Short mmCIF file of C-alpha atoms and ligand atoms in Angstrom, two decimals:
data_model
loop_
_atom_site.label_atom_id
_atom_site.label_comp_id
_atom_site.label_asym_id
_atom_site.label_seq_id
_atom_site.Cartn_x
_atom_site.Cartn_y
_atom_site.Cartn_z
CA UNK A 1 7.91 11.75 47.36
CA UNK A 2 5.42 9.70 49.43
CA UNK A 3 1.84 11.04 49.27
CA UNK A 4 0.11 11.82 52.57
CA UNK A 5 -2.28 9.21 53.86
CA UNK A 6 -5.83 10.16 54.83
CA UNK A 7 -6.56 10.25 58.58
CA UNK A 8 -8.91 8.21 60.74
CA UNK A 9 -10.36 9.78 63.89
CA UNK A 10 -12.88 8.65 66.49
CA UNK A 11 -15.53 10.83 68.12
CA UNK A 12 -16.67 8.92 71.20
CA UNK A 13 -20.02 10.67 71.73
CA UNK A 14 -22.24 12.98 69.64
CA UNK A 15 -21.69 15.64 72.33
CA UNK A 16 -18.07 15.97 71.11
CA UNK A 17 -18.91 16.13 67.41
CA UNK A 18 -18.71 19.95 67.28
CA UNK A 19 -14.92 19.65 67.75
CA UNK A 20 -14.37 18.03 64.34
CA UNK A 21 -14.25 19.72 60.96
CA UNK A 22 -15.82 17.09 58.71
CA UNK A 23 -16.26 19.20 55.60
CA UNK A 24 -13.62 17.07 53.83
CA UNK A 25 -14.33 13.80 55.68
CA UNK A 26 -16.48 10.72 55.46
CA UNK A 27 -18.38 10.29 58.73
CA UNK A 28 -19.12 6.69 59.69
CA UNK A 29 -22.16 6.75 61.98
CA UNK A 30 -21.99 3.86 64.45
CA UNK A 31 -24.94 2.59 66.46
CA UNK A 32 -24.15 -1.08 66.94
CA UNK A 33 -27.18 -1.68 69.21
CA UNK A 34 -29.04 -1.44 66.96
CA UNK A 35 -29.82 1.24 64.40
CA UNK A 36 -26.88 0.99 62.01
CA UNK A 37 -26.94 -2.82 62.28
CA UNK A 38 -30.63 -2.90 61.30
CA UNK A 39 -30.00 -0.45 58.46
CA UNK A 40 -27.32 -2.78 57.05
CA UNK A 41 -29.70 -5.74 57.27
CA UNK A 42 -32.48 -3.81 55.52
CA UNK A 43 -30.19 -3.08 52.55
CA UNK A 44 -28.90 -6.64 52.52
CA UNK A 45 -32.53 -7.74 52.18
CA UNK A 46 -33.07 -5.41 49.23
CA UNK A 47 -34.50 -2.17 50.66
CA UNK A 48 -34.29 0.57 48.01
CA UNK A 49 -33.78 3.48 50.43
CA UNK A 50 -34.02 4.47 54.08
CA UNK A 51 -34.85 7.99 55.22
CA UNK A 52 -33.48 8.54 58.73
CA UNK A 53 -35.83 10.96 60.50
CA UNK A 54 -35.73 12.38 64.00
CA UNK A 55 -39.36 12.15 65.15
CA UNK A 56 -42.03 9.46 65.14
CA UNK A 57 -44.48 11.93 63.55
CA UNK A 58 -42.13 12.50 60.60
CA UNK A 59 -41.65 8.77 60.16
CA UNK A 60 -45.38 8.04 60.22
CA UNK A 61 -46.08 10.81 57.69
CA UNK A 62 -43.98 8.90 55.13
CA UNK A 63 -46.61 6.12 55.10
CA UNK A 64 -48.84 8.31 52.93
CA UNK A 65 -46.04 8.41 50.35
CA UNK A 66 -46.03 4.62 50.15
CA UNK A 67 -43.12 4.05 52.52
CA UNK A 68 -42.79 1.33 55.13
CA UNK A 69 -42.24 3.05 58.48
CA UNK A 70 -40.09 2.17 61.47
CA UNK A 71 -39.80 3.70 64.93
CA UNK A 72 -37.97 2.76 68.14
CA UNK A 73 -38.16 4.54 71.47
CA UNK A 74 -36.62 3.25 74.73
CA UNK A 75 -35.59 0.12 72.83
CA UNK A 76 -39.12 -0.90 71.81
CA UNK A 77 -41.10 -0.64 68.60
CA UNK A 78 -43.56 2.25 68.69
CA UNK A 79 -47.16 1.10 68.24
CA UNK A 80 -48.60 1.56 64.77
CA UNK A 81 -45.29 1.19 62.88
CA UNK A 82 -44.19 -1.60 60.54
CA UNK A 83 -40.82 -2.07 62.26
CA UNK A 84 -39.01 -1.30 65.45
CA UNK A 85 -35.26 -1.60 65.53
CA UNK A 86 -34.60 -5.33 65.61
CA UNK A 87 -32.33 -6.47 62.75
CA UNK A 88 -34.46 -9.62 62.50
CA UNK A 89 -37.58 -7.60 61.63
CA UNK A 90 -35.81 -6.41 58.45
CA UNK A 91 -35.02 -9.94 57.30
CA UNK A 92 -38.20 -10.04 55.30
CA UNK A 93 -38.94 -10.22 51.60
CA UNK A 94 -41.60 -7.54 52.02
CA UNK A 95 -38.87 -4.88 52.13
CA UNK A 96 -37.35 -5.76 48.74
CA UNK A 97 -37.40 -2.63 46.53
CA UNK A 98 -39.20 -0.58 49.19
CA UNK A 99 -38.48 2.82 50.67
CA UNK A 100 -38.41 2.97 54.48
CA UNK A 101 -38.59 5.87 56.92
CA UNK A 102 -36.94 5.16 60.27
CA UNK A 103 -36.53 6.98 63.55
CA UNK A 104 -34.50 5.66 66.49
CA UNK A 105 -33.36 7.24 69.74
CA UNK A 106 -29.71 7.81 68.86
CA UNK A 107 -28.74 6.31 65.49
CA UNK A 108 -30.91 8.38 63.19
CA UNK A 109 -30.18 11.46 65.34
CA UNK A 110 -26.43 10.94 64.79
CA UNK A 111 -27.06 10.73 61.02
CA UNK A 112 -28.67 14.16 61.16
CA UNK A 113 -25.86 15.57 63.26
CA UNK A 114 -23.31 14.38 60.68
CA UNK A 115 -25.02 15.95 57.67
CA UNK A 116 -22.39 18.68 57.23
CA UNK A 117 -19.81 16.01 56.32
CA UNK A 118 -18.51 15.44 52.79
CA UNK A 119 -20.19 12.03 53.02
CA UNK A 120 -22.08 10.05 55.69
CA UNK A 121 -22.24 6.24 55.82
CA UNK A 122 -23.52 3.66 58.31
CA UNK A 123 -21.13 1.24 60.01
CA UNK A 124 -21.75 -1.90 62.05
CA UNK A 125 -20.03 -5.19 62.73
CA UNK A 126 -22.45 -6.61 60.16
CA UNK A 127 -20.72 -4.68 57.35
CA UNK A 128 -17.25 -4.27 58.88
CA UNK A 129 -15.08 -5.74 56.11
CA UNK A 130 -17.15 -4.38 53.22
CA UNK A 131 -17.10 -0.93 54.79
CA UNK A 132 -13.34 -1.04 55.48
CA UNK A 133 -12.58 -2.08 51.89
CA UNK A 134 -14.87 0.65 50.55
CA UNK A 135 -13.32 3.34 52.78
CA UNK A 136 -9.81 2.33 51.72
CA UNK A 137 -10.87 2.80 48.08
CA UNK A 138 -12.35 6.26 48.81
CA UNK A 139 -8.94 7.40 50.17
CA UNK A 140 -10.58 10.25 52.12
CA UNK A 141 -10.36 11.29 55.79
CA UNK A 142 -12.67 9.26 58.04
CA UNK A 143 -14.34 10.22 61.31
CA UNK A 144 -16.04 7.40 63.23
CA UNK A 145 -19.00 8.95 65.08
CA UNK A 146 -20.23 6.82 67.98
CA UNK A 147 -23.96 7.43 68.46
CA UNK A 148 -23.88 6.40 72.15
CA UNK A 149 -27.01 6.91 74.22
CA UNK A 150 -28.42 10.42 74.54
CA UNK A 151 -24.97 12.00 74.17
CA UNK A 152 -23.25 9.61 76.60
CA UNK A 153 -20.51 7.08 75.80
CA UNK A 154 -21.40 3.48 74.85
CA UNK A 155 -18.86 0.65 74.88
CA UNK A 156 -20.25 -1.24 71.88
CA UNK A 157 -19.93 1.74 69.55
CA UNK A 158 -16.39 2.41 70.77
CA UNK A 159 -15.20 -1.17 70.20
CA UNK A 160 -16.56 -1.08 66.68
CA UNK A 161 -14.76 2.24 66.06
CA UNK A 162 -11.59 0.49 67.25
CA UNK A 163 -12.16 -2.52 64.98
CA UNK A 164 -12.67 -0.25 61.97
CA UNK A 165 -9.72 2.03 62.79
CA UNK A 166 -7.48 -1.02 63.10
CA UNK A 167 -8.53 -2.27 59.66
CA UNK A 168 -7.95 1.17 58.13
CA UNK A 169 -4.64 1.98 59.79
CA UNK A 170 -2.23 0.49 57.31
CA UNK A 171 -3.72 2.84 54.69
CA UNK A 172 -4.62 5.72 57.01
CA UNK A 173 -2.83 7.56 59.79
CA UNK A 174 -3.79 8.95 63.17
CA UNK A 175 -3.95 12.68 63.87
CA UNK A 176 -2.13 14.44 66.71
CA UNK A 177 -5.50 14.19 68.56
CA UNK A 178 -5.29 10.43 68.47
CA UNK A 179 -6.19 9.35 71.98
CA UNK A 180 -9.85 8.51 71.30
CA UNK A 181 -8.79 6.33 68.34
CA UNK A 182 -6.10 4.67 70.48
CA UNK A 183 -8.61 4.10 73.30
CA UNK A 184 -11.14 2.58 70.87
CA UNK A 185 -8.51 0.22 69.42
CA UNK A 186 -7.30 -0.82 72.89
CA UNK A 187 -10.88 -1.52 73.98
CA UNK A 188 -11.51 -3.53 70.84
CA UNK A 189 -8.44 -5.63 71.46
CA UNK A 190 -9.57 -6.41 75.00
CA UNK A 191 -13.07 -7.23 73.73
CA UNK A 192 -12.45 -8.95 70.41
CA UNK A 193 -12.39 -12.59 71.57
CA UNK A 194 -15.78 -12.36 73.29
CA UNK A 195 -17.49 -9.06 72.65
CA UNK A 196 -20.80 -10.26 74.09
CA UNK A 197 -19.14 -11.13 77.41
CA UNK A 198 -17.09 -7.90 77.34
CA UNK A 199 -20.36 -5.96 77.21
CA UNK A 200 -21.98 -7.97 80.03
CA UNK A 201 -22.42 -5.01 82.38
CA UNK A 202 -22.75 -2.32 79.73
CA UNK A 203 -25.79 -0.06 79.78
CA UNK A 204 -27.36 -0.91 76.46
CA UNK A 205 -26.68 -4.65 76.54
CA UNK A 206 -28.42 -4.82 79.91
CA UNK A 207 -31.25 -2.55 78.68
CA UNK A 208 -31.86 -4.87 75.72
CA UNK A 209 -31.56 -7.92 78.02
CA UNK A 210 -34.43 -6.50 80.09
CA UNK A 211 -36.43 -6.16 76.87
CA UNK A 212 -35.63 -9.83 76.12
CA UNK A 213 -33.90 -9.17 72.82
CA UNK A 214 -30.55 -10.70 73.63
CA UNK A 215 -30.49 -12.49 70.25
CA UNK A 216 -30.37 -9.03 68.66
CA UNK A 217 -27.25 -8.22 70.68
CA UNK A 218 -25.54 -11.48 69.72
CA UNK A 219 -26.37 -10.97 66.03
CA UNK A 220 -25.29 -7.31 66.00
CA UNK A 221 -21.86 -8.37 67.32
CA UNK A 222 -21.32 -10.89 64.53
CA UNK A 223 -18.96 -9.52 61.89
CA UNK A 224 -19.57 -9.53 58.16
CA UNK A 225 -23.14 -10.71 57.79
CA UNK A 226 -23.88 -8.15 55.06
CA UNK A 227 -22.03 -6.76 52.04
CA UNK A 228 -23.52 -3.27 51.94
CA UNK A 229 -22.39 0.29 52.60
CA UNK A 230 -25.38 2.51 53.37
CA UNK A 231 -24.51 5.97 51.98
CA UNK A 232 -26.46 9.14 52.79
CA UNK A 233 -27.37 11.25 49.70
CA UNK A 234 -29.54 14.34 50.18
CA UNK A 235 -30.84 13.01 53.47
CA UNK A 236 -31.63 9.53 52.14
CA UNK A 237 -29.60 6.34 52.65
CA UNK A 238 -28.93 4.07 49.67
CA UNK A 239 -26.93 0.90 49.23
CA UNK A 240 -23.58 1.91 47.68
CA UNK A 241 -24.14 -0.60 44.89
CA UNK A 242 -27.26 1.32 43.79
CA UNK A 243 -25.45 4.68 43.48
O1 3SL B 1 -30.60 4.47 69.93
C1 3SL B 1 -30.87 3.96 68.87
O2 3SL B 1 -30.86 4.54 67.81
C2 3SL B 1 -31.29 2.52 68.90
O3 3SL B 1 -30.41 1.78 68.16
C3 3SL B 1 -31.53 2.04 70.29
S1 3SL B 1 -32.20 0.44 70.39
O4 3SL B 1 -31.15 -0.56 70.26
O5 3SL B 1 -33.20 0.25 69.38
O6 3SL B 1 -32.78 0.32 71.71
#
């Protein structure tokens, strides 16, 4: 008798998260621009751990414990912190072996929201293939949680959810409530040949364009630049290889 496959679902905004029972699922938190992309880069460059926190005060308090501290609000680095949310700021030898506390507008908030899940991991185009391979090995239900912007829908998170769902599908199946996963995969297939152009009028690409960090957008849309799976354990993210 064939054994049942695990399922892959897509939650298109944090506002819809309450509809999913994730007690037996791995939640993949997705904030392509730019939190989960920067988190992947930090682990690729040797960070030991990252504590996702919700407020700038919490993040700053970690400095006294010897942490490096990061904070982004409205797309910019908050004054007095070591990092904002640019993936390039984490490409630095100074983070090797270090613990980091990070707060961002939506990405770290989505991590907190997902904490009731069996497991929480961070997904981005930068770790797409490594993450897909790892999830296939786990053989557990997956919910892709798009962080969006303040509870609203963002295209870049949805196209990544579609890219990941497509990679998982041969080993996973869709649920009867499959339309968000189907929509994400359709969007990804429209976008896949030029994701940067596809996002030309999107809210967060244009917000980051105004902040003159377009190179961040281009980099965050480049698949497979890192070979890490950031995994949340007791509120702290670690590289899967260190667990
Ligand atoms: O919302 C977030 O968590 C951030 O990724 C937003 S930004 O790309 O840093 O503006």
